[in-house]
CSV table of C-alpha atoms in Angstrom, one decimal:
chain,number,residue,atom,x,y,z
A,1,UNK,CA,-15.4,3.6,4.3
A,2,UNK,CA,-14.6,5.4,1.1
A,3,UNK,CA,-14.7,3.4,-1.9
A,4,UNK,CA,-12.4,4.2,-4.6
A,5,UNK,CA,-13.6,3.1,-8.2
A,6,UNK,CA,-10.7,2.9,-10.7
A,7,UNK,CA,-11.3,2.7,-14.6
A,8,UNK,CA,-10.6,1.3,-16.9
A,9,UNK,CA,-9.8,-2.1,-15.3
A,10,UNK,CA,-7.4,-2.6,-18.1
A,11,UNK,CA,-5.7,-0.2,-20.6
A,12,UNK,CA,-4.1,-1.4,-23.8
A,13,UNK,CA,-1.7,0.8,-25.2
A,14,UNK,CA,1.7,0.8,-27.3
A,15,UNK,CA,4.9,2.3,-26.0
A,16,UNK,CA,5.0,6.1,-26.7
A,17,UNK,CA,1.1,6.6,-26.3
A,18,UNK,CA,-0.5,8.3,-23.6
A,19,UNK,CA,-2.2,6.7,-20.7
A,20,UNK,CA,-5.1,8.4,-18.7
A,21,UNK,CA,-6.1,6.6,-15.4
A,22,UNK,CA,-9.0,7.6,-13.4
A,23,UNK,CA,-9.8,7.2,-9.7
A,24,UNK,CA,-13.0,8.2,-8.4
A,25,UNK,CA,-14.0,8.4,-4.7
A,26,UNK,CA,-17.3,7.5,-3.0
A,27,UNK,CA,-17.0,11.0,-1.0
A,28,UNK,CA,-14.7,13.8,-1.1
A,29,UNK,CA,-10.9,12.9,0.1
A,30,UNK,CA,-10.1,16.6,-0.7
A,31,UNK,CA,-6.3,16.2,-2.3
A,32,UNK,CA,-5.3,13.2,0.0
A,33,UNK,CA,-4.8,10.9,-2.7
A,34,UNK,CA,-1.8,8.5,-3.8
A,35,UNK,CA,-1.0,6.5,-6.7
A,36,UNK,CA,1.0,3.6,-6.9
A,37,UNK,CA,2.7,1.5,-9.3
A,38,UNK,CA,3.1,-2.4,-9.1
A,39,UNK,CA,4.9,-5.0,-11.1
A,40,UNK,CA,4.4,-8.6,-10.9
A,41,UNK,CA,6.2,-9.9,-8.0
A,42,UNK,CA,7.2,-6.7,-6.6
A,43,UNK,CA,6.0,-4.5,-4.0
A,44,UNK,CA,4.0,-1.2,-4.8
A,45,UNK,CA,6.0,2.0,-5.6
A,46,UNK,CA,4.7,5.6,-4.6
A,47,UNK,CA,4.3,7.6,-7.5
A,48,UNK,CA,2.1,10.4,-6.6
A,49,UNK,CA,1.1,11.8,-3.2
A,50,UNK,CA,-1.2,14.8,-2.4
A,51,UNK,CA,-2.9,14.2,-5.8
A,52,UNK,CA,-0.1,15.8,-7.8
A,53,UNK,CA,3.0,15.6,-6.2
A,54,UNK,CA,5.9,13.3,-7.6
A,55,UNK,CA,7.6,11.2,-5.4
A,56,UNK,CA,11.3,11.3,-5.1
A,57,UNK,CA,12.8,9.4,-8.2
A,58,UNK,CA,9.7,9.5,-10.2
A,59,UNK,CA,9.8,10.6,-13.8
A,60,UNK,CA,8.3,13.7,-15.0
A,61,UNK,CA,6.3,11.5,-17.3
A,62,UNK,CA,4.2,10.7,-14.7
A,63,UNK,CA,1.5,13.4,-13.4
A,64,UNK,CA,-1.4,13.5,-11.1
A,65,UNK,CA,-4.5,15.8,-11.0
A,66,UNK,CA,-7.8,16.1,-9.3
A,67,UNK,CA,-9.5,17.1,-6.1
A,68,UNK,CA,-12.5,16.0,-4.3
A,69,UNK,CA,-13.8,12.9,-5.9
A,70,UNK,CA,-12.2,12.8,-9.2
A,71,UNK,CA,-8.4,11.8,-9.9
A,72,UNK,CA,-6.6,11.3,-12.9
A,73,UNK,CA,-2.9,9.7,-13.2
A,74,UNK,CA,-1.4,10.7,-16.6
A,75,UNK,CA,1.7,8.9,-18.1
A,76,UNK,CA,2.6,11.2,-21.0
A,77,UNK,CA,4.4,8.9,-22.9
A,78,UNK,CA,4.6,5.2,-22.2
A,79,UNK,CA,8.0,3.6,-21.5
A,80,UNK,CA,8.3,-0.4,-21.8
A,81,UNK,CA,8.9,-0.2,-18.0
A,82,UNK,CA,5.5,1.5,-17.2
A,83,UNK,CA,3.5,-1.6,-18.1
A,84,UNK,CA,2.3,-2.5,-14.5
A,85,UNK,CA,-0.6,-2.3,-12.4
A,86,UNK,CA,-1.8,1.1,-10.7
A,87,UNK,CA,-3.7,1.5,-7.8
A,88,UNK,CA,-4.9,4.8,-6.2
A,89,UNK,CA,-5.2,5.3,-2.3
A,90,UNK,CA,-6.8,7.8,-0.2
A,91,UNK,CA,-5.8,8.9,3.3
A,92,UNK,CA,-8.7,11.4,4.1
A,93,UNK,CA,-10.6,9.0,6.3
A,94,UNK,CA,-9.9,5.4,8.1
A,95,UNK,CA,-9.6,3.1,7.2
A,96,UNK,CA,-7.2,3.9,4.4
A,97,UNK,CA,-8.5,2.3,1.2
A,98,UNK,CA,-7.0,1.4,-2.0
A,99,UNK,CA,-8.7,1.2,-5.6
A,100,UNK,CA,-8.8,-2.4,-7.2
A,101,UNK,CA,-6.4,-1.2,-9.7
A,102,UNK,CA,-5.9,-0.6,-13.6
A,103,UNK,CA,-3.5,-2.9,-15.4
A,104,UNK,CA,-1.5,-1.2,-18.1
A,105,UNK,CA,-0.8,-3.8,-20.8
A,106,UNK,CA,1.4,-4.0,-24.1
A,107,UNK,CA,-1.2,-3.7,-27.0
B,1,UNK,CA,20.2,2.9,1.9
B,2,UNK,CA,16.4,2.8,3.5
B,3,UNK,CA,14.8,-0.7,3.6
B,4,UNK,CA,12.2,-2.5,5.4
B,5,UNK,CA,12.6,-6.4,5.6
B,6,UNK,CA,9.6,-8.7,6.5
B,7,UNK,CA,10.0,-12.2,7.8
B,8,UNK,CA,7.8,-14.5,9.8
B,9,UNK,CA,5.4,-15.8,6.9
B,10,UNK,CA,4.5,-19.3,6.6
B,11,UNK,CA,1.7,-22.0,6.3
B,12,UNK,CA,-0.5,-22.0,9.2
B,13,UNK,CA,-3.8,-23.9,10.1
B,14,UNK,CA,-7.3,-22.0,10.4
B,15,UNK,CA,-7.8,-20.7,14.3
B,16,UNK,CA,-3.9,-20.6,14.7
B,17,UNK,CA,-1.6,-17.7,15.5
B,18,UNK,CA,1.7,-16.1,13.6
B,19,UNK,CA,3.7,-13.2,14.4
B,20,UNK,CA,5.3,-11.4,11.4
B,21,UNK,CA,8.5,-9.1,11.6
B,22,UNK,CA,9.6,-5.8,9.8
B,23,UNK,CA,13.1,-5.0,10.1
B,24,UNK,CA,14.3,-1.1,9.5
B,25,UNK,CA,17.4,0.2,8.2
B,26,UNK,CA,18.8,3.3,6.5
B,27,UNK,CA,16.6,5.6,8.3
B,28,UNK,CA,15.5,6.9,11.8
B,29,UNK,CA,12.8,4.3,12.6
B,30,UNK,CA,11.6,6.2,15.8
B,31,UNK,CA,10.4,8.9,13.7
B,32,UNK,CA,8.1,7.2,11.3
B,33,UNK,CA,4.7,5.3,11.5
B,34,UNK,CA,4.5,2.2,10.0
B,35,UNK,CA,1.7,0.5,8.3
B,36,UNK,CA,1.0,-3.4,7.0
B,37,UNK,CA,-0.8,-3.9,3.9
B,38,UNK,CA,-1.8,-7.3,2.5
B,39,UNK,CA,-2.5,-8.7,-1.0
B,40,UNK,CA,-4.5,-11.9,-1.4
B,41,UNK,CA,-3.4,-14.0,-4.5
B,42,UNK,CA,-4.3,-12.3,-7.7
B,43,UNK,CA,-6.0,-9.3,-6.0
B,44,UNK,CA,-5.7,-5.9,-4.9
B,45,UNK,CA,-4.0,-3.9,-2.0
B,46,UNK,CA,-5.7,-3.9,1.3
B,47,UNK,CA,-4.6,-1.8,4.3
B,48,UNK,CA,-4.4,-3.6,7.6
B,49,UNK,CA,-3.0,-1.8,10.5
B,50,UNK,CA,-0.6,1.3,11.1
B,51,UNK,CA,1.2,2.5,14.2
B,52,UNK,CA,2.5,5.9,14.9
B,53,UNK,CA,6.0,6.9,15.3
B,54,UNK,CA,6.2,6.3,19.0
B,55,UNK,CA,3.6,3.2,19.1
B,56,UNK,CA,1.0,5.5,20.9
B,57,UNK,CA,-1.6,5.3,18.4
B,58,UNK,CA,-2.8,2.3,16.4
B,59,UNK,CA,-5.4,1.9,14.0
B,60,UNK,CA,-7.2,-1.5,12.2
B,61,UNK,CA,-9.0,-2.4,9.5
B,62,UNK,CA,-12.3,-4.0,10.4
B,63,UNK,CA,-11.5,-7.4,8.9
B,64,UNK,CA,-8.6,-7.6,11.6
B,65,UNK,CA,-9.8,-5.6,14.4
B,66,UNK,CA,-9.6,-7.8,17.6
B,67,UNK,CA,-7.6,-10.6,16.2
B,68,UNK,CA,-4.5,-8.5,14.9
B,69,UNK,CA,-2.1,-6.4,17.0
B,70,UNK,CA,0.6,-4.1,15.4
B,71,UNK,CA,3.6,-3.2,17.7
B,72,UNK,CA,7.2,-2.1,17.6
B,73,UNK,CA,10.5,-1.7,19.4
B,74,UNK,CA,12.3,1.4,18.1
B,75,UNK,CA,15.3,0.1,20.3
B,76,UNK,CA,15.3,-2.9,17.8
B,77,UNK,CA,14.1,-0.9,14.6
B,78,UNK,CA,11.4,-3.5,14.4
B,79,UNK,CA,7.6,-3.8,14.0
B,80,UNK,CA,5.5,-6.6,14.3
B,81,UNK,CA,2.1,-7.9,13.5
B,82,UNK,CA,0.6,-10.6,15.7
B,83,UNK,CA,-2.0,-12.3,14.1
B,84,UNK,CA,-4.4,-14.5,16.2
B,85,UNK,CA,-7.3,-16.7,15.3
B,86,UNK,CA,-6.4,-16.9,11.4
B,87,UNK,CA,-8.8,-17.5,8.7
B,88,UNK,CA,-8.4,-18.5,5.2
B,89,UNK,CA,-9.0,-15.1,4.1
B,90,UNK,CA,-6.2,-13.9,6.0
B,91,UNK,CA,-4.2,-15.5,3.1
B,92,UNK,CA,-2.0,-12.7,1.2
B,93,UNK,CA,1.4,-11.4,1.0
B,94,UNK,CA,2.0,-9.1,3.9
B,95,UNK,CA,3.8,-5.8,3.3
B,96,UNK,CA,5.1,-3.5,6.0
B,97,UNK,CA,5.5,0.3,4.6
B,98,UNK,CA,6.8,3.6,6.0
B,99,UNK,CA,4.3,6.2,6.4
B,100,UNK,CA,5.5,9.6,4.4
B,101,UNK,CA,3.4,11.9,6.2
B,102,UNK,CA,0.0,10.8,7.3
B,103,UNK,CA,-1.2,7.9,5.2
B,104,UNK,CA,1.0,7.9,2.1
B,105,UNK,CA,3.4,5.0,2.0
B,106,UNK,CA,6.8,6.0,0.6
B,107,UNK,CA,9.0,2.8,1.2
B,108,UNK,CA,7.7,-0.7,1.2
B,109,UNK,CA,9.4,-4.3,2.1
B,110,UNK,CA,9.5,-7.2,-0.3
B,111,UNK,CA,6.5,-8.8,1.6
B,112,UNK,CA,6.0,-12.1,3.3
B,113,UNK,CA,3.6,-14.9,2.4
B,114,UNK,CA,1.0,-16.0,5.0
B,115,UNK,CA,-1.0,-19.0,3.6
B,116,UNK,CA,-3.9,-20.1,6.3
B,117,UNK,CA,-4.8,-23.6,5.1
B,118,UNK,CA,-5.9,-27.1,7.0
């Protein structure tokens, strides 16, 4: 099973600041990595697929990069609605696995 | 409007069974694979199972293999998760989610809560 390790566990930032979230895979997942956002009491929402492709309706301030084992989700300028938990997920191998999540909180 | 709506959750005793449903609308259900993903209280996301667009291919997480069965009826636009021999560690919110390509999930339901407790 591929283990995804996200860091940091918590990121404390102010609106307008840049957020950089990391996801590291225990073995290569090529570019088969997705990012999701989840707010309290809500279902996850797909942000990024194929490591760097924004899903439909996702603002341009969200971007993804990386391949192989190291991936990054960047939020260029945090909006109030961006404070949430972010998960990475790989689809290179079965079983599909998620990272433990990074919480982006207001500083 | 594309929608997935889960139902069937509740409180059940350990060892008993429960069947979850996921009703789809707003898209051609028969052309998409569908996943079940769960989230234990205060925890992260755990993939549970997937069924292919035509029901011919199914995969399960090791934690549920042999106890859970995923199925679908495209004439009813409905997906099910039959959960047998339930354990306390199966307590979670269960989401159904549409497979966008081969493993990314682009549409999610609101979830249904399963609590396994005596």
